[in-house]
Short mmCIF file of C-alpha atoms in Angstrom, two decimals:
data_model
loop_
_atom_site.label_atom_id
_atom_site.label_comp_id
_atom_site.label_asym_id
_atom_site.label_seq_id
_atom_site.Cartn_x
_atom_site.Cartn_y
_atom_site.Cartn_z
CA UNK I 16 -0.22 0.08 -0.02
CA UNK I 17 1.54 3.31 -1.01
CA UNK I 18 1.26 6.50 1.08
CA UNK I 19 1.17 9.85 0.16
CA UNK I 20 4.23 11.98 0.97
CA UNK I 21 4.12 13.87 4.20
CA UNK I 22 4.24 17.50 3.82
CA UNK I 23 6.85 19.50 5.69
CA UNK I 24 7.20 23.16 6.01
CA UNK I 25 10.27 24.84 7.49
CA UNK I 26 9.81 28.43 8.79
CA UNK I 27 11.88 31.28 9.96
CA UNK I 28 11.89 35.28 9.69
CA UNK I 29 13.53 35.73 6.07
CA UNK I 30 13.32 32.47 4.25
CA UNK I 31 16.52 33.33 2.79
CA UNK I 32 19.12 31.26 4.54
CA UNK I 33 18.10 28.58 7.80
CA UNK I 34 14.68 27.57 6.07
CA UNK I 35 16.02 27.43 2.63
CA UNK I 36 18.86 25.37 3.54
CA UNK I 37 16.47 23.10 5.28
CA UNK I 38 14.39 22.77 2.61
CA UNK I 39 17.23 21.60 0.38
CA UNK I 40 18.81 19.25 2.99
CA UNK I 41 15.07 17.53 3.42
CA UNK I 42 14.40 17.36 -0.40
CA UNK I 43 17.92 15.61 -0.96
CA UNK I 44 17.42 13.15 2.08
CA UNK I 45 13.76 12.59 1.62
CA UNK I 46 13.24 11.16 -1.51
CA UNK I 47 9.35 10.55 -2.30
CA UNK I 48 8.65 10.35 1.34
CA UNK I 49 8.30 13.97 1.92
CA UNK I 50 7.27 17.01 0.14
CA UNK I 51 8.96 19.93 1.44
CA UNK I 52 8.47 23.50 1.50
CA UNK I 53 10.14 26.52 3.22
CA UNK I 54 8.53 30.38 4.08
CA UNK I 55 9.29 33.24 6.04
CA UNK I 56 7.17 35.55 8.20
CA UNK I 57 9.25 38.54 6.74
CA UNK I 58 10.70 36.99 3.69
CA UNK I 59 13.66 38.47 2.13
CA UNK I 60 13.66 39.36 -1.69
CA UNK I 61 16.38 36.73 -2.59
CA UNK I 62 18.39 33.71 -0.96
CA UNK I 63 21.81 35.00 0.90
CA UNK I 64 24.48 34.44 -1.35
CA UNK I 65 26.24 32.41 1.21
CA UNK I 66 23.60 29.82 1.04
CA UNK I 67 23.84 29.80 -2.93
CA UNK I 68 27.38 29.26 -2.76
CA UNK I 69 27.23 26.65 0.21
CA UNK I 70 24.09 24.61 -1.65
CA UNK I 71 25.83 24.55 -5.19
CA UNK I 72 29.28 23.48 -3.51
CA UNK I 73 27.52 20.55 -2.17
CA UNK I 74 25.71 19.79 -5.24
CA UNK I 75 22.22 20.65 -3.94
CA UNK I 76 19.34 20.94 -6.57
CA UNK I 77 18.44 24.56 -6.02
CA UNK I 78 15.44 24.36 -8.66
CA UNK I 79 12.39 26.23 -7.41
CA UNK I 80 14.06 27.80 -4.13
CA UNK I 81 13.13 31.24 -3.22
CA UNK I 82 11.94 33.15 -0.50
CA UNK I 83 8.20 32.96 0.22
CA UNK I 84 5.69 34.23 2.69
CA UNK I 85 4.43 31.88 5.19
CA UNK I 86 0.78 33.21 4.08
CA UNK I 87 1.06 31.36 0.80
CA UNK I 88 0.83 28.11 2.92
CA UNK I 89 -2.34 29.27 4.71
CA UNK I 90 -4.68 29.72 1.96
CA UNK I 91 -7.62 27.69 0.90
CA UNK I 92 -5.30 26.12 -1.74
CA UNK I 93 -2.64 25.68 0.27
CA UNK I 94 -1.14 22.07 0.93
CA UNK I 95 -2.30 20.35 4.05
CA UNK I 96 0.75 20.10 6.27
CA UNK I 97 1.70 17.43 8.40
CA UNK I 98 4.62 19.03 10.16
CA UNK I 99 5.90 22.66 10.69
CA UNK I 100 9.42 23.30 12.19
CA UNK I 101 10.24 26.67 13.05
CA UNK I 102 13.94 27.77 12.80
CA UNK I 103 14.15 31.14 14.22
CA UNK I 104 13.26 32.94 17.61
CA UNK I 105 11.65 35.58 15.67
CA UNK I 106 9.33 33.47 13.68
CA UNK I 107 8.86 31.68 16.82
CA UNK I 108 7.62 34.80 18.73
CA UNK I 109 5.34 35.89 15.67
CA UNK I 110 1.57 34.74 15.46
CA UNK I 111 1.68 32.31 12.60
CA UNK I 112 -1.09 31.98 10.09
CA UNK I 113 -3.57 28.84 10.78
CA UNK I 114 -1.82 26.18 9.00
CA UNK I 115 -4.10 23.78 6.98
CA UNK I 116 -4.20 19.94 8.20
CA UNK I 117 -3.61 20.62 11.70
CA UNK I 118 0.07 19.86 11.44
CA UNK I 119 2.46 18.68 14.51
CA UNK I 120 5.01 21.55 14.85
CA UNK I 121 8.22 21.84 16.75
CA UNK I 122 10.86 24.86 17.51
CA UNK I 123 14.08 23.98 16.10
CA UNK I 124 15.84 27.14 16.73
CA UNK I 125 19.40 27.51 15.81
CA UNK I 126 21.89 30.71 15.46
CA UNK I 127 21.22 32.88 12.38
CA UNK I 128 24.34 32.78 10.29
CA UNK I 129 23.09 35.88 8.37
CA UNK I 130 23.45 37.62 11.81
CA UNK I 131 27.19 36.63 11.91
CA UNK I 132 29.55 39.60 12.00
CA UNK I 133 32.91 39.07 10.60
CA UNK I 134 35.00 38.41 7.63
CA UNK I 135 33.54 36.65 4.96
CA UNK I 136 35.48 33.33 5.85
CA UNK I 137 34.09 33.66 9.19
CA UNK I 138 30.42 34.09 7.73
CA UNK I 139 30.91 31.19 5.34
CA UNK I 140 32.02 28.84 8.48
CA UNK I 141 28.71 30.07 10.29
CA UNK I 142 26.70 29.22 7.31
CA UNK I 143 28.30 25.76 7.21
CA UNK I 144 27.96 25.19 10.82
CA UNK I 145 24.23 26.13 10.48
CA UNK I 146 24.11 23.54 7.55
CA UNK I 147 25.61 20.92 9.75
CA UNK I 148 23.10 21.52 12.40
CA UNK I 149 20.03 21.27 10.24
CA UNK I 150 21.62 18.28 8.22
CA UNK I 151 21.76 16.41 11.55
CA UNK I 152 18.17 17.25 12.64
CA UNK I 153 16.73 16.44 9.49
CA UNK I 154 18.59 13.17 9.27
CA UNK I 155 17.11 12.27 12.53
CA UNK I 156 13.60 13.25 11.62
CA UNK I 157 13.53 11.55 8.34
CA UNK I 158 14.91 8.26 9.77
CA UNK I 159 11.99 8.38 12.46
CA UNK I 160 9.58 5.50 12.19
CA UNK I 161 6.76 8.00 11.53
CA UNK I 162 4.23 5.21 10.89
CA UNK I 163 4.43 3.74 14.54
CA UNK I 164 5.24 7.05 16.26
CA UNK I 165 1.94 8.89 17.04
CA UNK I 166 0.61 11.82 19.22
CA UNK I 167 2.65 12.84 22.51
CA UNK I 168 5.54 10.04 21.56
CA UNK I 169 6.04 11.68 18.25
CA UNK I 170 5.84 15.31 19.71
CA UNK I 171 8.43 14.42 22.13
CA UNK I 172 10.83 13.05 19.66
CA UNK I 173 10.26 16.26 17.39
CA UNK I 174 10.91 18.52 20.32
CA UNK I 175 14.30 16.57 21.41
CA UNK I 176 15.71 16.83 17.73
CA UNK I 177 15.33 20.81 18.03
CA UNK I 178 17.09 20.73 21.60
CA UNK I 179 20.98 21.94 21.34
CA UNK I 180 22.46 19.15 20.06
CA UNK I 181 25.97 19.94 19.56
CA UNK I 182 25.38 23.36 18.96
CA UNK I 183 28.42 25.83 18.70
CA UNK I 184 28.14 29.51 19.47
CA UNK I 185 28.00 31.44 16.06
CA UNK I 186 27.89 34.96 17.77
CA UNK I 187 24.48 36.89 17.84
CA UNK I 188 21.56 34.60 18.21
CA UNK I 189 19.08 36.36 16.50
CA UNK I 190 17.82 37.58 13.58
CA UNK I 191 19.04 39.10 10.39
CA UNK I 192 17.16 36.63 8.57
#
């Protein structure tokens, strides 16, 4: 019996760094198990050039990646979501739209690499560190036995993934993006 792909939305403030990386990572890891989206509470006009360089250097398919408003996922024609992961404090503190599908949600905040101040080499390392954290979290999530986990057990696992697992200090915690 074939099941429809689960729909996952990653949100942050600008949808030009963390959530774009998360969408790209999940697309690569998920195969046909998930349909993946990203959006921002206050989307920027374009993807961070640091993210573009990083994803291209890692051979990610960037087709269709672009900043979008989270309101695009709250209308009558929006997909019914199964999971929404919030990656920034700013988005976590904003009032989100009503997501169709009554998705499970989790707070997976991590430092904003776009807020890091320093030389370009240091900034690139901040983006690489954010990528590593997202890749770890998404790898764990995508390997969960979702067919057997439900309710509070699943919510507990989702929350645990977002805890500070091997997090390094990237400087300012929030939120240029």
